[in-house]
XYZ file of C-alpha atoms in Angstrom:
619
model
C 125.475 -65.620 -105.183
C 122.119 -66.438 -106.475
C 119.942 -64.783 -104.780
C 116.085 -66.644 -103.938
C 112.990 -65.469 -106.100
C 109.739 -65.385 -106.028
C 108.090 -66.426 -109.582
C 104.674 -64.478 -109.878
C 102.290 -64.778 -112.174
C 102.172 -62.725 -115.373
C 100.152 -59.356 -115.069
C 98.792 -57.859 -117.705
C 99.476 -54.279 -118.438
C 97.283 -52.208 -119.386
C 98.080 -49.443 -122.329
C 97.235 -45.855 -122.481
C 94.649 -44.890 -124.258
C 95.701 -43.497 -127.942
C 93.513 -40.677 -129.378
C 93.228 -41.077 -133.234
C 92.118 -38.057 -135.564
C 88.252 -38.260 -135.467
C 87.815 -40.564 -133.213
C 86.667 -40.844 -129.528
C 89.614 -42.070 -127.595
C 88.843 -45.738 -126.808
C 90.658 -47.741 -124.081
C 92.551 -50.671 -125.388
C 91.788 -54.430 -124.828
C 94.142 -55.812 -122.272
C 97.006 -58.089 -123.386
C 96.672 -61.688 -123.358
C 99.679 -64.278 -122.096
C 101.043 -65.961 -125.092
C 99.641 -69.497 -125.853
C 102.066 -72.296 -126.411
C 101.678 -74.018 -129.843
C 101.083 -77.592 -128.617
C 98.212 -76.404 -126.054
C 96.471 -74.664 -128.567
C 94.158 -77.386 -129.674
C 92.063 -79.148 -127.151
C 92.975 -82.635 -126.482
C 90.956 -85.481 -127.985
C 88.837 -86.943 -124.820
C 90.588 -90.193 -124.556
C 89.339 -93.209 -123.190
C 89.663 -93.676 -119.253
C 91.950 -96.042 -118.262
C 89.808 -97.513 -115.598
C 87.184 -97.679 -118.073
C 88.863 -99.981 -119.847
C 90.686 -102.055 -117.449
C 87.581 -103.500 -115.874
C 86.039 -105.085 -118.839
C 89.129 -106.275 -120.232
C 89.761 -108.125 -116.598
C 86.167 -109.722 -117.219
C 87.162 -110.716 -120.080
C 90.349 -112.183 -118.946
C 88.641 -114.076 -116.280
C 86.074 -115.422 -118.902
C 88.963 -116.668 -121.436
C 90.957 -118.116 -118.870
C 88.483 -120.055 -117.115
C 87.704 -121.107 -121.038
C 91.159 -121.822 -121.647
C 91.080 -124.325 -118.792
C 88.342 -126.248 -119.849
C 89.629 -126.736 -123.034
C 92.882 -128.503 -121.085
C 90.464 -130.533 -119.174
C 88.442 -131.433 -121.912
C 91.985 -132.515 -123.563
C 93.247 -134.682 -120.710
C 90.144 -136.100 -119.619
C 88.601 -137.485 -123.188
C 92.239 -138.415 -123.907
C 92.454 -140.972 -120.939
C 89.106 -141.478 -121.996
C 89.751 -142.642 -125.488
C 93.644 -143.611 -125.385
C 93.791 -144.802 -121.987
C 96.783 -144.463 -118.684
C 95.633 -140.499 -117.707
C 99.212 -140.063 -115.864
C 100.971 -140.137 -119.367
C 97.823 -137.680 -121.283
C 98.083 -135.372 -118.507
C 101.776 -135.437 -118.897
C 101.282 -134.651 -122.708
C 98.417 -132.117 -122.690
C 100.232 -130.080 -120.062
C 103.517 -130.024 -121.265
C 102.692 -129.313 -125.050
C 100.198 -126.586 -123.681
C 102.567 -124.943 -121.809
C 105.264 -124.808 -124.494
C 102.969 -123.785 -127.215
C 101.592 -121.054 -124.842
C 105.449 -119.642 -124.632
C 105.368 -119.737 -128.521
C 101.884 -117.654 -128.798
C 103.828 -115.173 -126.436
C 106.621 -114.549 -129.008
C 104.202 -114.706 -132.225
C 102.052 -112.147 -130.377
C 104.689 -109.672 -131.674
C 104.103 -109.446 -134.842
C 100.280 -108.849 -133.920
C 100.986 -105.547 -131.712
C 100.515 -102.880 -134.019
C 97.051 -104.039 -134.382
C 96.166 -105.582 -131.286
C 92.385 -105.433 -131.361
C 91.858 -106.838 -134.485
C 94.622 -109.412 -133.458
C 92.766 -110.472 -130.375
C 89.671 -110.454 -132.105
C 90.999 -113.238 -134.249
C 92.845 -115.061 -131.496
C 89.628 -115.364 -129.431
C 87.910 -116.626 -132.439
C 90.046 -118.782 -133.374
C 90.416 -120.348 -129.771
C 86.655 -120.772 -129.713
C 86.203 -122.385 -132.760
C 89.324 -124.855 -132.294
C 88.266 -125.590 -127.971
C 84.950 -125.835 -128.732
C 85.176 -128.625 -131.696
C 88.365 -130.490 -130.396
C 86.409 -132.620 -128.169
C 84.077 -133.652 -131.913
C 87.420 -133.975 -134.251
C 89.779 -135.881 -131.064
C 86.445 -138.119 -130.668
C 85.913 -138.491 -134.592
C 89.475 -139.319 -135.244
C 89.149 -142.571 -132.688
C 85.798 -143.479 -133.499
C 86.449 -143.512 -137.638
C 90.473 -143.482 -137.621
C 90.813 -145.770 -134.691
C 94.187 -143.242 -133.981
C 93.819 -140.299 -131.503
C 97.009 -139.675 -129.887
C 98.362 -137.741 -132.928
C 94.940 -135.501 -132.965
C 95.475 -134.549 -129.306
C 99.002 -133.316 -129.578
C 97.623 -130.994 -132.162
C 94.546 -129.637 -130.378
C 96.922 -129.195 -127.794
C 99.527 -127.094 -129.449
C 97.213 -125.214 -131.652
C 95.214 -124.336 -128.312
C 98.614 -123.243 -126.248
C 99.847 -121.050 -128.990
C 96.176 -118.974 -129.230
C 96.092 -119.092 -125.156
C 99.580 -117.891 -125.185
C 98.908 -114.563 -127.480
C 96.028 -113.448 -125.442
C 98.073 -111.496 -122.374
C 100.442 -110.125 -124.990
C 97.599 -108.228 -126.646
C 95.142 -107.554 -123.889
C 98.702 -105.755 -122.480
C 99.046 -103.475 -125.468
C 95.478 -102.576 -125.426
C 95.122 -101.321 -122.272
C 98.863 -98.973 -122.385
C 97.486 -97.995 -125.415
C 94.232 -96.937 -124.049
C 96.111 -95.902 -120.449
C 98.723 -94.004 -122.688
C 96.576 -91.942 -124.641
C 95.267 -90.232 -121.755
C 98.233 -89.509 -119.584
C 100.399 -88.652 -122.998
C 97.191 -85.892 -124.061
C 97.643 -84.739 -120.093
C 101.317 -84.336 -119.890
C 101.816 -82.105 -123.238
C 99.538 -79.979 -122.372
C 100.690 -79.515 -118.805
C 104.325 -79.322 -120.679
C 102.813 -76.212 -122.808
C 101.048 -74.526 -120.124
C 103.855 -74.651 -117.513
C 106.596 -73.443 -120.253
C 104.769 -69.769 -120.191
C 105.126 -68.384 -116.663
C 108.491 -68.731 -116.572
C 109.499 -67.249 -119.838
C 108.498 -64.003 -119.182
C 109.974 -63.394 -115.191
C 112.675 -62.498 -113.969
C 114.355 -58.951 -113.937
C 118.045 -58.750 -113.027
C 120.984 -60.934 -113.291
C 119.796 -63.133 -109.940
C 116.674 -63.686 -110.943
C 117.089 -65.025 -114.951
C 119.554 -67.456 -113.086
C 117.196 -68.476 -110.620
C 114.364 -68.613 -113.042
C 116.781 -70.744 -115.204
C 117.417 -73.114 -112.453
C 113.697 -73.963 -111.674
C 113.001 -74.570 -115.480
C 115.137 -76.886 -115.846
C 114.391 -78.724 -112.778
C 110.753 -78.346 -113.866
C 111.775 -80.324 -117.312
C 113.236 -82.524 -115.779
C 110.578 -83.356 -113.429
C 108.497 -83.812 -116.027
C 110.242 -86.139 -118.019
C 110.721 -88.566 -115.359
C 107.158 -88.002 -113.523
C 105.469 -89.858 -116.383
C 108.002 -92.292 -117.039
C 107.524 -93.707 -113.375
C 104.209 -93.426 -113.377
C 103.854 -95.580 -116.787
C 106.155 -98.430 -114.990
C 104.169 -98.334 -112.099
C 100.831 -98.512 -114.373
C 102.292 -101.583 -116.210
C 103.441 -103.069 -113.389
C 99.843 -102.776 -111.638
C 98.259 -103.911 -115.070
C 100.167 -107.027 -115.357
C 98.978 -107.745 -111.798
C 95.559 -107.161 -112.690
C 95.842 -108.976 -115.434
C 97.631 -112.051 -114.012
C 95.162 -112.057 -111.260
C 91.971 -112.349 -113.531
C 93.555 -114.743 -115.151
C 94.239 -117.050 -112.225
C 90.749 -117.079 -110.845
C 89.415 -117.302 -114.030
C 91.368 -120.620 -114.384
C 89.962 -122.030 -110.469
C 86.338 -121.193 -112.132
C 87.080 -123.300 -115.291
C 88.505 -125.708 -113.544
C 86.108 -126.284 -111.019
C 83.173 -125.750 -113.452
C 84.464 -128.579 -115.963
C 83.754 -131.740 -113.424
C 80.981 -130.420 -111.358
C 78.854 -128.431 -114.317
C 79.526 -128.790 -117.324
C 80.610 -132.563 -117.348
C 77.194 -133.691 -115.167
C 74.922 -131.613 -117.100
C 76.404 -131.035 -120.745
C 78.916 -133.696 -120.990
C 81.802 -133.644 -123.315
C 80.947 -132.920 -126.588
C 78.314 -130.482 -126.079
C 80.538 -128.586 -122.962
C 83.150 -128.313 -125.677
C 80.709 -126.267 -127.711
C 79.303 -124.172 -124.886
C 82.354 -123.302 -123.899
C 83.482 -121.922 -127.326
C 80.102 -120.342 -127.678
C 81.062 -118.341 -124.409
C 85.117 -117.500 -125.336
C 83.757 -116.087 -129.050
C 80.846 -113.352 -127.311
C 83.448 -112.658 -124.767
C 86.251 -111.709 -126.709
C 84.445 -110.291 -129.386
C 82.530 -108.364 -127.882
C 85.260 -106.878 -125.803
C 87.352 -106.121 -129.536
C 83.974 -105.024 -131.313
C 82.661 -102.388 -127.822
C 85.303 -100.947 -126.305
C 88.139 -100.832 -128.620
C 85.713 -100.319 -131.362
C 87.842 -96.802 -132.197
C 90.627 -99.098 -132.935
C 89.170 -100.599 -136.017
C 88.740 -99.588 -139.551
C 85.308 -100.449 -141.218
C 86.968 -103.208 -142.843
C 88.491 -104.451 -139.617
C 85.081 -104.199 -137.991
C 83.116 -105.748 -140.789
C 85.818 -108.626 -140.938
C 85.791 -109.565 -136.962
C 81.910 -109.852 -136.803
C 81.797 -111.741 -139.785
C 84.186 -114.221 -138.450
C 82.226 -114.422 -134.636
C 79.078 -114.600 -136.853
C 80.951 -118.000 -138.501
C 82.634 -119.566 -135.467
C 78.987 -119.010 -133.552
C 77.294 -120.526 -136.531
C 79.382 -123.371 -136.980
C 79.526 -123.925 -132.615
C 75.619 -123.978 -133.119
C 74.671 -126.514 -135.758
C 77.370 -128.745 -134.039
C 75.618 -128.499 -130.575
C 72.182 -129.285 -132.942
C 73.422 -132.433 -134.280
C 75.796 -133.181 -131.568
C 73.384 -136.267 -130.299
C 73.212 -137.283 -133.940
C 77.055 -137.375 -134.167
C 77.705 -139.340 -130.646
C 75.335 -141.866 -132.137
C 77.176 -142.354 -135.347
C 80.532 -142.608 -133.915
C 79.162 -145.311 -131.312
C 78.041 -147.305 -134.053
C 81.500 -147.319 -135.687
C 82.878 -148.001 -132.273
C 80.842 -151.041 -131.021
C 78.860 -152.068 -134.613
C 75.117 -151.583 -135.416
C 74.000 -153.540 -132.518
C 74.399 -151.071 -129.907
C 71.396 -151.713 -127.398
C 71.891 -149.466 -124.565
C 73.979 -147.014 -123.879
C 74.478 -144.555 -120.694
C 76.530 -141.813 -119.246
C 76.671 -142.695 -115.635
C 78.161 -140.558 -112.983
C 81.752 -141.900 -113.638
C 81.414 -143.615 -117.001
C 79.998 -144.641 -120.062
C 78.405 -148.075 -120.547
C 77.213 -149.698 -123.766
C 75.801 -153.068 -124.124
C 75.578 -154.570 -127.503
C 74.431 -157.173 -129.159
C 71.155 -158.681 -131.280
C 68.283 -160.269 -129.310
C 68.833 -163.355 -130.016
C 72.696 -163.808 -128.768
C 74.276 -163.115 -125.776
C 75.376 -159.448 -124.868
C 78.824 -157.495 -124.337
C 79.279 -154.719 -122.181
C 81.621 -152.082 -122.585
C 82.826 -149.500 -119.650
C 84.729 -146.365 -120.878
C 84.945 -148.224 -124.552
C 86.985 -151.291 -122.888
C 85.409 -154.575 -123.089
C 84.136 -155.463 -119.763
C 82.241 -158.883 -120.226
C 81.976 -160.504 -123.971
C 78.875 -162.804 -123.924
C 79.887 -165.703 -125.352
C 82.761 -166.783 -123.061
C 82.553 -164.642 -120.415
C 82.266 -168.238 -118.649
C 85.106 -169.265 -118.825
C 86.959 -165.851 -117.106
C 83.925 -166.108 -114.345
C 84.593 -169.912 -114.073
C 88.778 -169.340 -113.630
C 88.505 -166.448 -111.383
C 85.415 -168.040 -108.650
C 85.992 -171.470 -108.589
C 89.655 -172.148 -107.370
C 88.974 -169.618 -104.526
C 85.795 -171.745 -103.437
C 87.864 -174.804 -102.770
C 87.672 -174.348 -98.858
C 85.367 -172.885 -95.955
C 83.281 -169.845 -98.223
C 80.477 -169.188 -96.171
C 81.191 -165.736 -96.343
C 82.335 -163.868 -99.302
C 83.572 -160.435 -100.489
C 83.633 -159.321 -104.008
C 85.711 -156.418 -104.958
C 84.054 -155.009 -108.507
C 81.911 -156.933 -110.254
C 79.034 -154.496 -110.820
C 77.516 -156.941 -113.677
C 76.963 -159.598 -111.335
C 78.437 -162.466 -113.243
C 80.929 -163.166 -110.490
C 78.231 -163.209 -107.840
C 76.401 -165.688 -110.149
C 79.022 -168.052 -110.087
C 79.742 -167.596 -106.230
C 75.766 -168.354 -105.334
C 75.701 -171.655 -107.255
C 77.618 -172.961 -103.686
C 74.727 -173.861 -101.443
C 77.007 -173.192 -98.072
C 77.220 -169.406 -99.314
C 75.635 -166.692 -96.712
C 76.865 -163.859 -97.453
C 78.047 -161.895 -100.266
C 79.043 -158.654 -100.335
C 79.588 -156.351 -103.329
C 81.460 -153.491 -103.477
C 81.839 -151.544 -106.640
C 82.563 -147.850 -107.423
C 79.082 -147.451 -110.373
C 75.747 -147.184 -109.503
C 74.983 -147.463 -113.106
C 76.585 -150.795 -113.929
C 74.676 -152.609 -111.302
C 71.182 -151.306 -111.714
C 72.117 -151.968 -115.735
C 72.714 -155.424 -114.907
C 69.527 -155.396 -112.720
C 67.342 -154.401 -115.292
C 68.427 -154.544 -118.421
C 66.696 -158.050 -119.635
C 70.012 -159.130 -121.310
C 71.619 -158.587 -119.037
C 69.825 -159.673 -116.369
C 69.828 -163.341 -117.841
C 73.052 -163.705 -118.253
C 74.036 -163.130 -114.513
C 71.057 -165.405 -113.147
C 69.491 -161.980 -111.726
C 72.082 -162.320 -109.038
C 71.194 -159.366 -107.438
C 67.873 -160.233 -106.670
C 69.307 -163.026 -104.242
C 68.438 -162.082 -100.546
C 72.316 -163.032 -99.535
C 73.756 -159.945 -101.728
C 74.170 -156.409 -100.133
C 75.354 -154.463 -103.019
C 78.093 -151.533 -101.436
C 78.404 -148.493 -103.791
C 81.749 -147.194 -102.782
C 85.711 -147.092 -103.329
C 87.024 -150.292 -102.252
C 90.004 -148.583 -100.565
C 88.517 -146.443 -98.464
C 85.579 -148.941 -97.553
C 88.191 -151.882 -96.856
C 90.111 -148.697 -94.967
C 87.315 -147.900 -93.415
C 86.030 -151.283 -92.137
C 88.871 -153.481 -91.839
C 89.036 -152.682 -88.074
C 85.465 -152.894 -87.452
C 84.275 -156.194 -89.255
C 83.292 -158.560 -86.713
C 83.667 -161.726 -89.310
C 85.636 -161.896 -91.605
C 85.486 -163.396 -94.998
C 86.667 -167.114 -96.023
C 86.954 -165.780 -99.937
C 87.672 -162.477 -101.241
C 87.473 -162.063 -104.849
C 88.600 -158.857 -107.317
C 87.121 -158.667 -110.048
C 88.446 -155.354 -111.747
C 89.523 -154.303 -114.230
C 93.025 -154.829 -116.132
C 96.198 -153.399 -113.830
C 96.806 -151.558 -117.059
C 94.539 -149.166 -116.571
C 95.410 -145.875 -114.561
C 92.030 -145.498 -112.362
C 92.720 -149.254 -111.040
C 96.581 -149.110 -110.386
C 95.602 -148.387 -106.722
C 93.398 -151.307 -106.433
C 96.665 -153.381 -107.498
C 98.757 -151.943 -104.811
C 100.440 -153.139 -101.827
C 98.704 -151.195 -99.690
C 95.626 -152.417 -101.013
C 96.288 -156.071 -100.366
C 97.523 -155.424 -97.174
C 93.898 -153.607 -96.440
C 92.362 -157.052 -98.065
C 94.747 -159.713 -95.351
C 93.016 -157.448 -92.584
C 89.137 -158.654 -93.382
C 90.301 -162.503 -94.152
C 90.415 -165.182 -92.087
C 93.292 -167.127 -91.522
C 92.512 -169.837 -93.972
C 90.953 -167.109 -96.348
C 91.876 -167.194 -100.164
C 92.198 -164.263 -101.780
C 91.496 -164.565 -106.028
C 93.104 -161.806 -108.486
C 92.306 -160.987 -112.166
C 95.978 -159.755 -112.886
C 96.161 -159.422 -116.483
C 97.295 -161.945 -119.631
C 99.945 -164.133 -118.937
C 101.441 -164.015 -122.779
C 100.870 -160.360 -123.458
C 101.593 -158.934 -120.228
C 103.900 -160.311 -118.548
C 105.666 -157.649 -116.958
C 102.213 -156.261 -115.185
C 101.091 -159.978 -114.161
C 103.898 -161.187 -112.554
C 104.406 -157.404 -111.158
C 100.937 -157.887 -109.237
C 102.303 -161.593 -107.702
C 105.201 -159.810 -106.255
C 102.952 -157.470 -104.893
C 100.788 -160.183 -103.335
C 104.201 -161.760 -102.114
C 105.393 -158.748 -100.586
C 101.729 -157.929 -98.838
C 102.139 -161.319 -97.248
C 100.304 -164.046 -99.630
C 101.399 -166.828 -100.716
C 100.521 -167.049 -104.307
C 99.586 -169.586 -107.202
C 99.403 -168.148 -110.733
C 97.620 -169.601 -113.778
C 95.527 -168.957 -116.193
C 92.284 -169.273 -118.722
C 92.798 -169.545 -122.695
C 89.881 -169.501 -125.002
C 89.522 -165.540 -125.367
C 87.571 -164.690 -128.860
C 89.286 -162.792 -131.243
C 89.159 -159.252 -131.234
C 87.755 -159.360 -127.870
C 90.087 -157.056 -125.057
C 88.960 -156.872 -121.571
C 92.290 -155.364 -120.580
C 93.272 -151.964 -121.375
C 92.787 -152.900 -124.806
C 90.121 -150.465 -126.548
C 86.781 -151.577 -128.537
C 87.661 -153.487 -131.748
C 86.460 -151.775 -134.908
C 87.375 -153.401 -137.747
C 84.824 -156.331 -137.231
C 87.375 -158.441 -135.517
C 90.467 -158.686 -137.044
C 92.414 -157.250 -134.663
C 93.874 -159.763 -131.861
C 93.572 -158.906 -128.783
C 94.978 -160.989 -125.661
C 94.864 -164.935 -125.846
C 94.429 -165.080 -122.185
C 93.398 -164.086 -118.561
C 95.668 -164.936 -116.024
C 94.841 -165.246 -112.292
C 96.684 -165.465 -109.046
C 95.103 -167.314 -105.931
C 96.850 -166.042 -102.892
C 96.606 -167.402 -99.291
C 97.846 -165.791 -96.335
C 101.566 -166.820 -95.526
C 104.355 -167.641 -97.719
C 103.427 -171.062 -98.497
C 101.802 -171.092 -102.115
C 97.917 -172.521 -101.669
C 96.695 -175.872 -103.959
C 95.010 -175.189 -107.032
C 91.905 -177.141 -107.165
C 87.823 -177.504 -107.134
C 85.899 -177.824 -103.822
C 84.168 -180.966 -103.161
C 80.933 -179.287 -103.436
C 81.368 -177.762 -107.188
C 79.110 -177.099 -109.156
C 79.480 -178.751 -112.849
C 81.434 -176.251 -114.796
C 81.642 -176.033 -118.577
C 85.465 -174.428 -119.205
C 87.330 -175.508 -115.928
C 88.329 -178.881 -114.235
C 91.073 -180.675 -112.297
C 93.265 -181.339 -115.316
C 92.710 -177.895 -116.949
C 93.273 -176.346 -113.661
C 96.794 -178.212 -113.277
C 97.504 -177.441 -116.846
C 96.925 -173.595 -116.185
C 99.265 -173.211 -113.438
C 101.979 -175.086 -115.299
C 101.201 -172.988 -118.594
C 101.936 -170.001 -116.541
C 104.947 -170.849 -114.124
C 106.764 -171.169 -117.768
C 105.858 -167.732 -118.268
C 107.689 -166.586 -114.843
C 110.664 -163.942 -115.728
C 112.876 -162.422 -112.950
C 111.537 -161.172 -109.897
C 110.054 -158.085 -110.257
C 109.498 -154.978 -107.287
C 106.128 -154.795 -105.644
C 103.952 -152.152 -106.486
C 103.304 -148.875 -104.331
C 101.066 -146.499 -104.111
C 103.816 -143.926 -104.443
C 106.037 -145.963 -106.988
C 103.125 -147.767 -109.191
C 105.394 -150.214 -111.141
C 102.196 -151.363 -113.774
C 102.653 -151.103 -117.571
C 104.973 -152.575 -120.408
């Protein structure tokens, strides 16, 4: 039977005194309790944990919200530059995400020197975020080929996004793991002596046996769960910092940095931020990590990547004005970032001007007529004392409407600010759309036309005889709603019954599939429709989804427009000219009737409406 003990502390014992020939007897010094090996040096101070672990989460929630913008910056001057932001988004995002899942695994090889490692990464990122938005926009503006470009910005991005964790990780067990390990041996060595020397008796060197090795057992699995429960609170942290970090970025990119920097020069910023961050982070508190070599290297390389992020932010202005030229030609005459946009009008002072939105060609001076002429007139022939024009910020559509001397009313909805009080002012311009706006019959909305036909359709007490749209091509992503059913459906509301209804829908020849795609949607809204078209488009000259030419016009862009007039009821309306016409340079009866032959031999199968949930727009 093992009886219980008691283990008390070590006494020390104190000697008699021994009396030496010649000497006074002198007491002895008392014993001392034997030292274990391991305790005998004083632990190095280590770093605190908690020390650590709050300015690596600042810096986590700094990187990530970084690491976001970067993605934004990606997706949005992709759509920007290559057009249909459903499929960029679908590319930025995916590649990001699997090259981030790469920079996980090559963060491997990087652990045995983390800090220098993420001293690198950051650097790295910073340098490549911060100039992607110069090199993706370089590449179109002097390459005319971006799509290529942004795949690799976005893989090279992922993969340096993806190794950060990884190594902030190992920094902070290292850090966390110095400390506790320093702790536990020297709790091991002090514990080990008290029970070496008690115990008298068969009972009590059993007992005493027992408790030691419970004790050593204890204490190998005491720090073991405390490390997983460390990690597991780290990667929480961690994860957490990183999250919020990302809502800051991602807020920040459209309502700060976009407004007030724009895209080139938030690019840079935003580098210049990620490179101080993580630096500094590497170079201060894991400065005990590096060699002198390390620590010369790293702030050599944050001097270069902040050097290089400066001069570009210097001659960033110089740069957008260079690749404009090589976008739209020496003649560039204005050009503005509006709230939603850019707009550039070129052209020499002599001739007549072209205005781009978002790089797309949005009028072309010298026959814009005959688009303005195809898309107004037809819907004129009949009552249009009141009349609603969906787009048309320049004011060429409105021109055409007000030659009609029974006109009242016209109302103007578009989405820009900017474009109308460019075509207001701008002397160009101005000329070319008869200074529409400064008729007393137009009232100018600035609004979505969804939500203000959504809005209004139940409260307009007249409604409108014509109703024109002049947007832009179906093609393009931001207009696909605008093309819906649901959107015509909103536009039958605010008609009256003998109401036409006139849609720019696209080339007839090029485009098929999206033109006749937007006459089954009229069909299946409840219009009646009559489709034909306008030839006589300049070379080189793309008002679709088409980008800017820039190689002076050899490239060939659509022959056509092609129009649908649409009347409520399934009975198709007659294409003609009201009685009351103006004299029109491009369009009469026998055109007209060619038109609508031209592009009824164009008609392929019938085609599905399309949705707002199920867009169906796009070769």
């Amino acid at each position: 039977m093992i009886e219980p003990t008691v283990t008390m502390p070590p006494t020390r014992v104190r000697q008699p005194p021994v009396r030496r020939r010649g000497r006074p007897l002198r007491p002895s010094r008392p014993s001392r309790p034997p030292r274990s090996r391991r305790s005998s040096r004083p632990p190095r101070s280590p770093r605190s944990a908690d020390g650590v672990r709050f300015p690596v989460l600042a810096v986590v929630f700094v990187c990530a919200a970084c690491g976001l913008v970067y993605e934004l910056e990606l997706v949005a001057l992709a759509s920007y530059l290559i057009g249909d932001s459903v499929t960029q988004a679908s590319v930025v995002l995916s590649v990001m995400v699997f090259a981030m899942g790469v920079g996980s695994l090559l963060a491997k090889r990087l652990r045995c020197r983390a800090a220098v490692g993420f001293g690198m990464v950051e650097a790295g990122l910073a340098l490549i975020g911060g100039c992607s938005a110069l090199a993706l926009y370089a590449a179109f503006a002097w390459l005319g080929e971006s799509r290529y470009v942004v795949v690799a910005f976005s893989l090279a991005i992922g993969v340096l996004i993806g190794a950060e964790i990884p190594l902030l990780m190992s920094l902070i067990q290292r850090a966390g793991g110095a400390g506790t390990g320093s702790g536990s041996r020297a709790g091991a060595g002090a514990g080990s002596a008290p029970a070496s020397g008690t115990g008298s008796g068969s009972g009590v060197g059993v007992g005493a046996g027992v408790g030691v090795g419970a004790a050593k057992r204890a204490r190998r699995q005491a720090p073991a769960a405390a490390e997983q429960d460390d990690a597991a609170g780290t990667v929480a942290d961690l994860f957490a910092a990183d999250y919020v970090g990302a809502l800051v970025g991602g807020l920040a990119f459209p309502f700060l940095l976009l407004p007030w920097l724009g895209q080139l020069t938030g690019a840079l910023v935003t580098g210049a931020v990620n490179v101080i961050a993580g630096g500094g982070l590497v170079l201060w508190v894991f400065r005990r990590d590096l060699t002198s070599r390390s620590r010369a290297l790293l702030i050599a390389v944050n001097m270069s990547v902040l050097a290089v992020l400066a001069t570009a932010t210097v001659l960033v202005d110089d740069f957008e004005e260079a690749a404009r030229r090589a976008v739209y030609g020496e003649q560039v005459r204005v050009a503005v970032h509006t709230e939603l946009q850019e707009v550039v009008v070129t052209g020499g002072r002599e001739g007549p001007p072209d205005l781009f939105l978002d790089g797309r060609l949005r009028v072309a001076g010298q026959d814009e007529y005959r688009y303005h002429e195809a898309l107004v007139h037809p819907a004129m022939n009949g009552p249009h004392v009141r009349v609603l024009i969906v787009g048309g910020g320049d004011g060429l559509a409105a021109r055409e409407v007000l030659r009609y001397p029974g006109v009242s009313s016209v109302t103007v909805v578009e989405l820009d600010p900017g474009v109308v009080r460019l075509a207001r002012t701008d002397p160009a311009l101005a000329t070319l759309n008869a200074q529409a706006f400064r008729d007393a019959r137009v009232r100018v909305v600035y609004a979505d036309a969804f939500n203000w036909l959504r809005g209004t359709a139940d409260r307009v007490q007249e409604r409108y005889d014509v109703v024109i749209s002049d947007l832009p091509d179906p093609g393009i992503t931001p207009s696909t709603k605008l093309y819906s059913q649901e959107f015509h459906g909103l536009v039958a509301r605010v008609l009256t019954p003998s109401g036409r209804f006139a849609v720019h829908a696209g080339s007839v020849t090029d485009r098929a599939h999206t033109y006749w795609t937007v006459d089954a949607t009229l069909r299946a809204a409840g219009f009646g429709t009559r489709p034909y078209s306008a030839s006589g488009r300049a070379p080189g000259f793309a008002a679709g989804p088409d980008r800017a030419d820039r190689t002076g016009g050899t490239e060939q862009g659509p022959g056509d427009w092609g129009f649908l007039l649409a009347v409520p009821g399934a009975r198709p309306p007659a294409l003609g000219l009201a009685p009351d016409a103006p004299r029109l340079r491009s369009l009469g009866p026998d055109t007209l009737a060619a038109a609508a032959r031209r592009a009824e031999r164009a008609r392929g199968p019938e085609l599905p409406p399309s949705t707002l949930v199920h867009p169906r727009y796009g070769d």
